[in-house]
């Protein structure tokens, strides 16, 4: 029995007859499940011969009518979709970028029966205890980095980005080495410079789309480590 058939059978056992009737709308849960598995298969990133990274966050846009029918049972559906994703990933020997998140949203411009699935790899980020409480202290730091919508302060002399416990900014991305890269801040008089140095990582470091061993950074520079984008921000710049 395939992963989609198991998903359908579990859902049938988990819900009442009223729930089953609600799912006789234009959009069927198995269609959403199939679209998510296709999204996973089409978004693979080869890390090594034995490791293939896939997205872990999925956003499902539904038409107003389909959303209204399915939303009362959203937690049950999301739970079964979550299990289905883990089964598919295990069977295909993929590696998830982080914990699975599935969001069902209403989109006014979709007609009944139409839905859209988008995905992204979104790793969890844990700052070191000494780095401060993220957004709350970011404005006091000379530089901040933005990862998955959250800001983290960077103070002189800098910080190490990595997957291991010894990193100052720990990102749970399988494509990131334990000590992947270091952001360095140096000050000479009134002049401050910010740079990034790759620490011999397995998959390398990119800055603004170019693989580098070392590079100077500016406000808005994008560092990519593994599948995670780290954007450098200067709190003193306008709009920050």
mmCIF file of C-alpha atoms in Angstrom:
data_model
loop_
_atom_site.group_PDB
_atom_site.id
_atom_site.type_symbol
_atom_site.label_atom_id
_atom_site.label_comp_id
_atom_site.label_asym_id
_atom_site.label_seq_id
_atom_site.Cartn_x
_atom_site.Cartn_y
_atom_site.Cartn_z
ATOM 1 C CA UNK A 1 0.000 0.000 0.000
ATOM 2 C CA UNK A 2 1.412 3.383 -1.031
ATOM 3 C CA UNK A 3 1.806 6.431 1.159
ATOM 4 C CA UNK A 4 -1.246 8.175 -0.354
ATOM 5 C CA UNK A 5 -3.478 5.133 0.127
ATOM 6 C CA UNK A 6 -2.387 4.844 3.755
ATOM 7 C CA UNK A 7 -3.129 8.542 4.197
ATOM 8 C CA UNK A 8 -6.684 8.096 2.830
ATOM 9 C CA UNK A 9 -7.408 5.042 4.974
ATOM 10 C CA UNK A 10 -6.160 6.705 8.161
ATOM 11 C CA UNK A 11 -8.212 9.823 7.450
ATOM 12 C CA UNK A 12 -11.352 7.728 6.881
ATOM 13 C CA UNK A 13 -10.860 5.985 10.221
ATOM 14 C CA UNK A 14 -10.080 9.223 12.068
ATOM 15 C CA UNK A 15 -13.139 11.270 11.112
ATOM 16 C CA UNK A 16 -16.900 11.091 11.388
ATOM 17 C CA UNK A 17 -19.398 10.713 8.560
ATOM 18 C CA UNK A 18 -20.004 14.467 8.609
ATOM 19 C CA UNK A 19 -16.320 15.050 8.060
ATOM 20 C CA UNK A 20 -16.258 12.600 5.152
ATOM 21 C CA UNK A 21 -19.235 14.366 3.544
ATOM 22 C CA UNK A 22 -17.496 17.706 3.897
ATOM 23 C CA UNK A 23 -14.606 16.285 1.935
ATOM 24 C CA UNK A 24 -16.834 15.544 -1.039
ATOM 25 C CA UNK A 25 -16.093 19.087 -2.140
ATOM 26 C CA UNK A 26 -14.132 19.950 -5.219
ATOM 27 C CA UNK A 27 -10.817 19.621 -3.389
ATOM 28 C CA UNK A 28 -10.077 16.192 -1.924
ATOM 29 C CA UNK A 29 -7.491 15.711 0.852
ATOM 30 C CA UNK A 30 -5.636 13.120 -1.218
ATOM 31 C CA UNK A 31 -5.158 15.762 -3.944
ATOM 32 C CA UNK A 32 -3.480 18.045 -1.403
ATOM 33 C CA UNK A 33 -1.371 15.134 -0.147
ATOM 34 C CA UNK A 34 -0.299 14.219 -3.684
ATOM 35 C CA UNK A 35 0.616 17.830 -4.425
ATOM 36 C CA UNK A 36 2.750 18.006 -1.277
ATOM 37 C CA UNK A 37 4.633 14.810 -2.200
ATOM 38 C CA UNK A 38 5.268 16.210 -5.699
ATOM 39 C CA UNK A 39 6.502 19.453 -4.146
ATOM 40 C CA UNK A 40 8.915 17.457 -1.997
ATOM 41 C CA UNK A 41 10.182 15.389 -4.934
ATOM 42 C CA UNK A 42 10.609 18.465 -7.147
ATOM 43 C CA UNK A 43 12.491 20.473 -4.506
ATOM 44 C CA UNK A 44 15.277 18.086 -3.585
ATOM 45 C CA UNK A 45 18.782 19.336 -2.966
ATOM 46 C CA UNK A 46 21.647 16.828 -2.989
ATOM 47 C CA UNK A 47 23.955 17.394 -0.015
ATOM 48 C CA UNK A 48 26.031 14.259 -0.491
ATOM 49 C CA UNK A 49 25.724 10.780 -1.937
ATOM 50 C CA UNK A 50 23.683 9.671 1.073
ATOM 51 C CA UNK A 51 21.818 12.874 1.969
ATOM 52 C CA UNK A 52 19.105 14.634 -0.040
ATOM 53 C CA UNK A 53 17.564 17.701 1.582
ATOM 54 C CA UNK A 54 13.847 18.493 1.107
ATOM 55 C CA UNK A 55 11.528 21.305 2.311
ATOM 56 C CA UNK A 56 9.826 21.084 5.684
ATOM 57 C CA UNK A 57 7.357 23.997 5.560
ATOM 58 C CA UNK A 58 4.272 23.760 3.325
ATOM 59 C CA UNK A 59 1.656 26.452 2.646
ATOM 60 C CA UNK A 60 -1.638 25.333 1.086
ATOM 61 C CA UNK A 61 -3.837 28.078 -0.427
ATOM 62 C CA UNK A 62 -7.516 27.080 -0.781
ATOM 63 C CA UNK A 63 -10.480 28.778 -2.418
ATOM 64 C CA UNK A 64 -12.944 30.412 0.013
ATOM 65 C CA UNK A 65 -15.533 27.638 -0.425
ATOM 66 C CA UNK A 66 -13.039 24.801 -0.004
ATOM 67 C CA UNK A 67 -11.395 26.521 2.938
ATOM 68 C CA UNK A 68 -14.768 26.976 4.663
ATOM 69 C CA UNK A 69 -15.571 23.264 4.208
ATOM 70 C CA UNK A 70 -12.198 21.978 5.363
ATOM 71 C CA UNK A 71 -11.151 24.476 8.054
ATOM 72 C CA UNK A 72 -13.291 22.955 10.859
ATOM 73 C CA UNK A 73 -11.223 19.791 10.470
ATOM 74 C CA UNK A 74 -7.913 21.544 9.854
ATOM 75 C CA UNK A 75 -6.046 20.090 12.839
ATOM 76 C CA UNK A 76 -7.010 16.517 11.898
ATOM 77 C CA UNK A 77 -6.096 17.047 8.264
ATOM 78 C CA UNK A 78 -2.806 18.761 9.135
ATOM 79 C CA UNK A 79 -1.913 15.931 11.510
ATOM 80 C CA UNK A 80 -2.508 13.273 8.865
ATOM 81 C CA UNK A 81 -0.601 15.298 6.256
ATOM 82 C CA UNK A 82 2.283 15.635 8.711
ATOM 83 C CA UNK A 83 2.423 11.850 9.152
ATOM 84 C CA UNK A 84 2.182 11.340 5.397
ATOM 85 C CA UNK A 85 5.140 13.699 4.811
ATOM 86 C CA UNK A 86 7.279 11.806 7.320
ATOM 87 C CA UNK A 87 6.373 8.462 5.734
ATOM 88 C CA UNK A 88 7.228 9.724 2.240
ATOM 89 C CA UNK A 89 10.511 11.228 3.423
ATOM 90 C CA UNK A 90 11.449 7.997 5.215
ATOM 91 C CA UNK A 91 10.585 5.801 2.224
ATOM 92 C CA UNK A 92 12.547 7.988 -0.193
ATOM 93 C CA UNK A 93 15.438 8.385 2.278
ATOM 94 C CA UNK A 94 15.231 12.159 2.189
ATOM 95 C CA UNK A 95 16.394 14.530 4.931
ATOM 96 C CA UNK A 96 13.984 17.202 6.166
ATOM 97 C CA UNK A 97 15.373 20.708 6.630
ATOM 98 C CA UNK A 98 13.619 20.982 10.008
ATOM 99 C CA UNK A 99 10.343 20.232 11.807
ATOM 100 C CA UNK A 100 7.354 19.830 9.473
ATOM 101 C CA UNK A 101 4.936 22.782 9.350
ATOM 102 C CA UNK A 102 1.731 22.637 7.249
ATOM 103 C CA UNK A 103 -0.477 25.718 6.920
ATOM 104 C CA UNK A 104 -3.952 25.822 5.327
ATOM 105 C CA UNK A 105 -4.904 29.334 4.209
ATOM 106 C CA UNK A 106 -7.837 31.045 2.501
ATOM 107 C CA UNK A 107 -7.138 32.781 -0.803
ATOM 108 C CA UNK A 108 -9.909 34.907 -2.250
ATOM 109 C CA UNK A 109 -8.836 34.800 -5.904
ATOM 110 C CA UNK A 110 -8.978 30.990 -6.193
ATOM 111 C CA UNK A 111 -12.100 29.339 -7.587
ATOM 112 C CA UNK A 112 -13.658 26.223 -6.054
ATOM 113 C CA UNK A 113 -11.508 23.190 -6.769
ATOM 114 C CA UNK A 114 -8.315 25.183 -7.236
ATOM 115 C CA UNK A 115 -5.526 25.135 -4.684
ATOM 116 C CA UNK A 116 -1.822 25.966 -4.573
ATOM 117 C CA UNK A 117 0.969 24.344 -2.579
ATOM 118 C CA UNK A 118 4.264 26.119 -1.957
ATOM 119 C CA UNK A 119 7.157 24.972 0.182
ATOM 120 C CA UNK A 120 10.443 26.098 1.656
ATOM 121 C CA UNK A 121 13.266 24.731 3.740
ATOM 122 C CA UNK A 122 13.094 26.473 7.098
ATOM 123 C CA UNK A 123 15.578 25.380 9.755
ATOM 124 C CA UNK A 124 15.196 26.150 13.436
ATOM 125 C CA UNK A 125 17.619 28.750 14.783
ATOM 126 C CA UNK A 126 18.963 28.833 18.343
ATOM 127 C CA UNK A 127 21.185 31.724 19.493
ATOM 128 C CA UNK A 128 23.816 31.099 22.134
ATOM 129 C CA UNK A 129 22.771 32.142 25.629
ATOM 130 C CA UNK A 130 25.402 34.893 25.623
ATOM 131 C CA UNK A 131 24.117 36.349 22.354
ATOM 132 C CA UNK A 132 21.109 38.022 23.968
ATOM 133 C CA UNK A 133 17.354 37.577 23.398
ATOM 134 C CA UNK A 134 17.287 38.069 19.641
ATOM 135 C CA UNK A 135 15.007 40.866 18.450
ATOM 136 C CA UNK A 136 14.890 42.581 21.838
ATOM 137 C CA UNK A 137 18.597 43.411 21.840
ATOM 138 C CA UNK A 138 19.193 43.622 18.095
ATOM 139 C CA UNK A 139 18.817 47.399 17.956
ATOM 140 C CA UNK A 140 21.677 47.851 20.424
ATOM 141 C CA UNK A 141 24.157 45.829 18.358
ATOM 142 C CA UNK A 142 26.340 47.323 15.598
ATOM 143 C CA UNK A 143 25.178 44.560 13.213
ATOM 144 C CA UNK A 144 22.241 42.160 13.189
ATOM 145 C CA UNK A 145 21.582 39.105 11.062
ATOM 146 C CA UNK A 146 18.105 38.076 9.951
ATOM 147 C CA UNK A 147 17.289 34.367 9.673
ATOM 148 C CA UNK A 148 13.791 33.076 8.885
ATOM 149 C CA UNK A 149 12.252 36.412 9.853
ATOM 150 C CA UNK A 150 14.030 36.732 13.204
ATOM 151 C CA UNK A 151 16.878 39.103 14.000
ATOM 152 C CA UNK A 152 19.938 38.223 16.054
ATOM 153 C CA UNK A 153 22.557 40.684 17.314
ATOM 154 C CA UNK A 154 26.199 40.453 16.264
ATOM 155 C CA UNK A 155 28.689 42.162 18.518
ATOM 156 C CA UNK A 156 32.439 42.607 18.153
ATOM 157 C CA UNK A 157 34.455 40.493 17.480
ATOM 158 C CA UNK A 158 31.642 38.499 15.762
ATOM 159 C CA UNK A 159 29.995 35.099 15.913
ATOM 160 C CA UNK A 160 30.211 31.587 14.497
ATOM 161 C CA UNK A 161 27.323 30.148 12.492
ATOM 162 C CA UNK A 162 26.973 26.380 12.522
ATOM 163 C CA UNK A 163 24.926 23.293 13.316
ATOM 164 C CA UNK A 164 26.935 22.181 16.349
ATOM 165 C CA UNK A 165 26.496 23.097 19.988
ATOM 166 C CA UNK A 166 29.698 25.142 19.926
ATOM 167 C CA UNK A 167 28.296 27.608 17.356
ATOM 168 C CA UNK A 168 27.139 31.043 18.561
ATOM 169 C CA UNK A 169 24.169 30.965 16.185
ATOM 170 C CA UNK A 170 23.019 27.355 15.819
ATOM 171 C CA UNK A 171 20.969 26.545 12.708
ATOM 172 C CA UNK A 172 19.463 23.059 12.473
ATOM 173 C CA UNK A 173 20.013 22.748 8.724
ATOM 174 C CA UNK A 174 21.517 19.406 7.579
ATOM 175 C CA UNK A 175 23.496 21.247 4.891
ATOM 176 C CA UNK A 176 25.378 23.324 7.461
ATOM 177 C CA UNK A 177 28.597 22.117 9.082
ATOM 178 C CA UNK A 178 29.043 22.090 12.851
ATOM 179 C CA UNK A 179 31.232 25.217 12.588
ATOM 180 C CA UNK A 180 30.340 26.544 9.159
ATOM 181 C CA UNK A 181 31.230 30.240 8.888
ATOM 182 C CA UNK A 182 32.219 33.173 11.060
ATOM 183 C CA UNK A 183 30.978 36.740 10.811
ATOM 184 C CA UNK A 184 33.763 39.061 11.943
ATOM 185 C CA UNK A 185 33.523 42.681 13.073
ATOM 186 C CA UNK A 186 36.591 44.880 13.386
ATOM 187 C CA UNK A 187 36.855 48.550 14.284
ATOM 188 C CA UNK A 188 39.688 50.947 13.518
ATOM 189 C CA UNK A 189 38.949 54.397 14.908
ATOM 190 C CA UNK A 190 35.464 55.265 13.745
ATOM 191 C CA UNK A 191 35.502 52.811 10.843
ATOM 192 C CA UNK A 192 33.854 49.425 11.282
ATOM 193 C CA UNK A 193 34.192 46.574 8.795
ATOM 194 C CA UNK A 194 32.142 43.384 8.660
ATOM 195 C CA UNK A 195 33.211 40.216 6.853
ATOM 196 C CA UNK A 196 32.391 36.516 6.663
ATOM 197 C CA UNK A 197 34.921 33.678 6.575
ATOM 198 C CA UNK A 198 34.137 30.089 5.642
ATOM 199 C CA UNK A 199 35.533 27.749 8.309
ATOM 200 C CA UNK A 200 36.264 24.818 6.030
ATOM 201 C CA UNK A 201 32.616 23.813 5.680
ATOM 202 C CA UNK A 202 31.560 20.799 3.644
ATOM 203 C CA UNK A 203 29.076 22.620 1.383
ATOM 204 C CA UNK A 204 30.661 26.048 1.216
ATOM 205 C CA UNK A 205 29.422 29.584 1.829
ATOM 206 C CA UNK A 206 27.832 31.966 -0.661
ATOM 207 C CA UNK A 207 27.550 35.743 -0.464
ATOM 208 C CA UNK A 208 25.092 37.429 -2.818
ATOM 209 C CA UNK A 209 25.033 34.371 -5.070
ATOM 210 C CA UNK A 210 28.798 33.844 -5.249
ATOM 211 C CA UNK A 211 30.710 31.108 -3.445
ATOM 212 C CA UNK A 212 33.438 32.627 -1.294
ATOM 213 C CA UNK A 213 36.140 31.716 1.189
ATOM 214 C CA UNK A 214 36.085 35.218 2.638
ATOM 215 C CA UNK A 215 34.094 38.335 1.698
ATOM 216 C CA UNK A 216 33.318 41.805 2.965
ATOM 217 C CA UNK A 217 29.694 42.422 3.944
ATOM 218 C CA UNK A 218 27.409 45.423 3.717
ATOM 219 C CA UNK A 219 23.870 46.245 4.762
ATOM 220 C CA UNK A 220 21.614 43.813 2.856
ATOM 221 C CA UNK A 221 24.299 41.225 2.025
ATOM 222 C CA UNK A 222 22.854 37.706 1.852
ATOM 223 C CA UNK A 223 24.947 34.835 3.155
ATOM 224 C CA UNK A 224 23.705 31.367 2.173
ATOM 225 C CA UNK A 225 24.830 28.411 4.285
ATOM 226 C CA UNK A 226 23.253 25.061 3.486
ATOM 227 C CA UNK A 227 19.691 25.980 2.459
ATOM 228 C CA UNK A 228 19.436 28.892 4.877
ATOM 229 C CA UNK A 229 19.740 32.576 3.987
ATOM 230 C CA UNK A 230 21.335 34.877 6.560
ATOM 231 C CA UNK A 231 20.777 38.564 5.734
ATOM 232 C CA UNK A 232 23.093 41.173 7.236
ATOM 233 C CA UNK A 233 21.441 44.337 8.540
ATOM 234 C CA UNK A 234 22.913 47.599 9.829
ATOM 235 C CA UNK A 235 20.527 48.947 12.504
ATOM 236 C CA UNK A 236 21.773 52.475 11.777
ATOM 237 C CA UNK A 237 20.564 52.369 8.167
ATOM 238 C CA UNK A 238 17.283 54.036 7.263
ATOM 239 C CA UNK A 239 14.272 51.733 7.390
ATOM 240 C CA UNK A 240 15.966 49.361 9.842
#
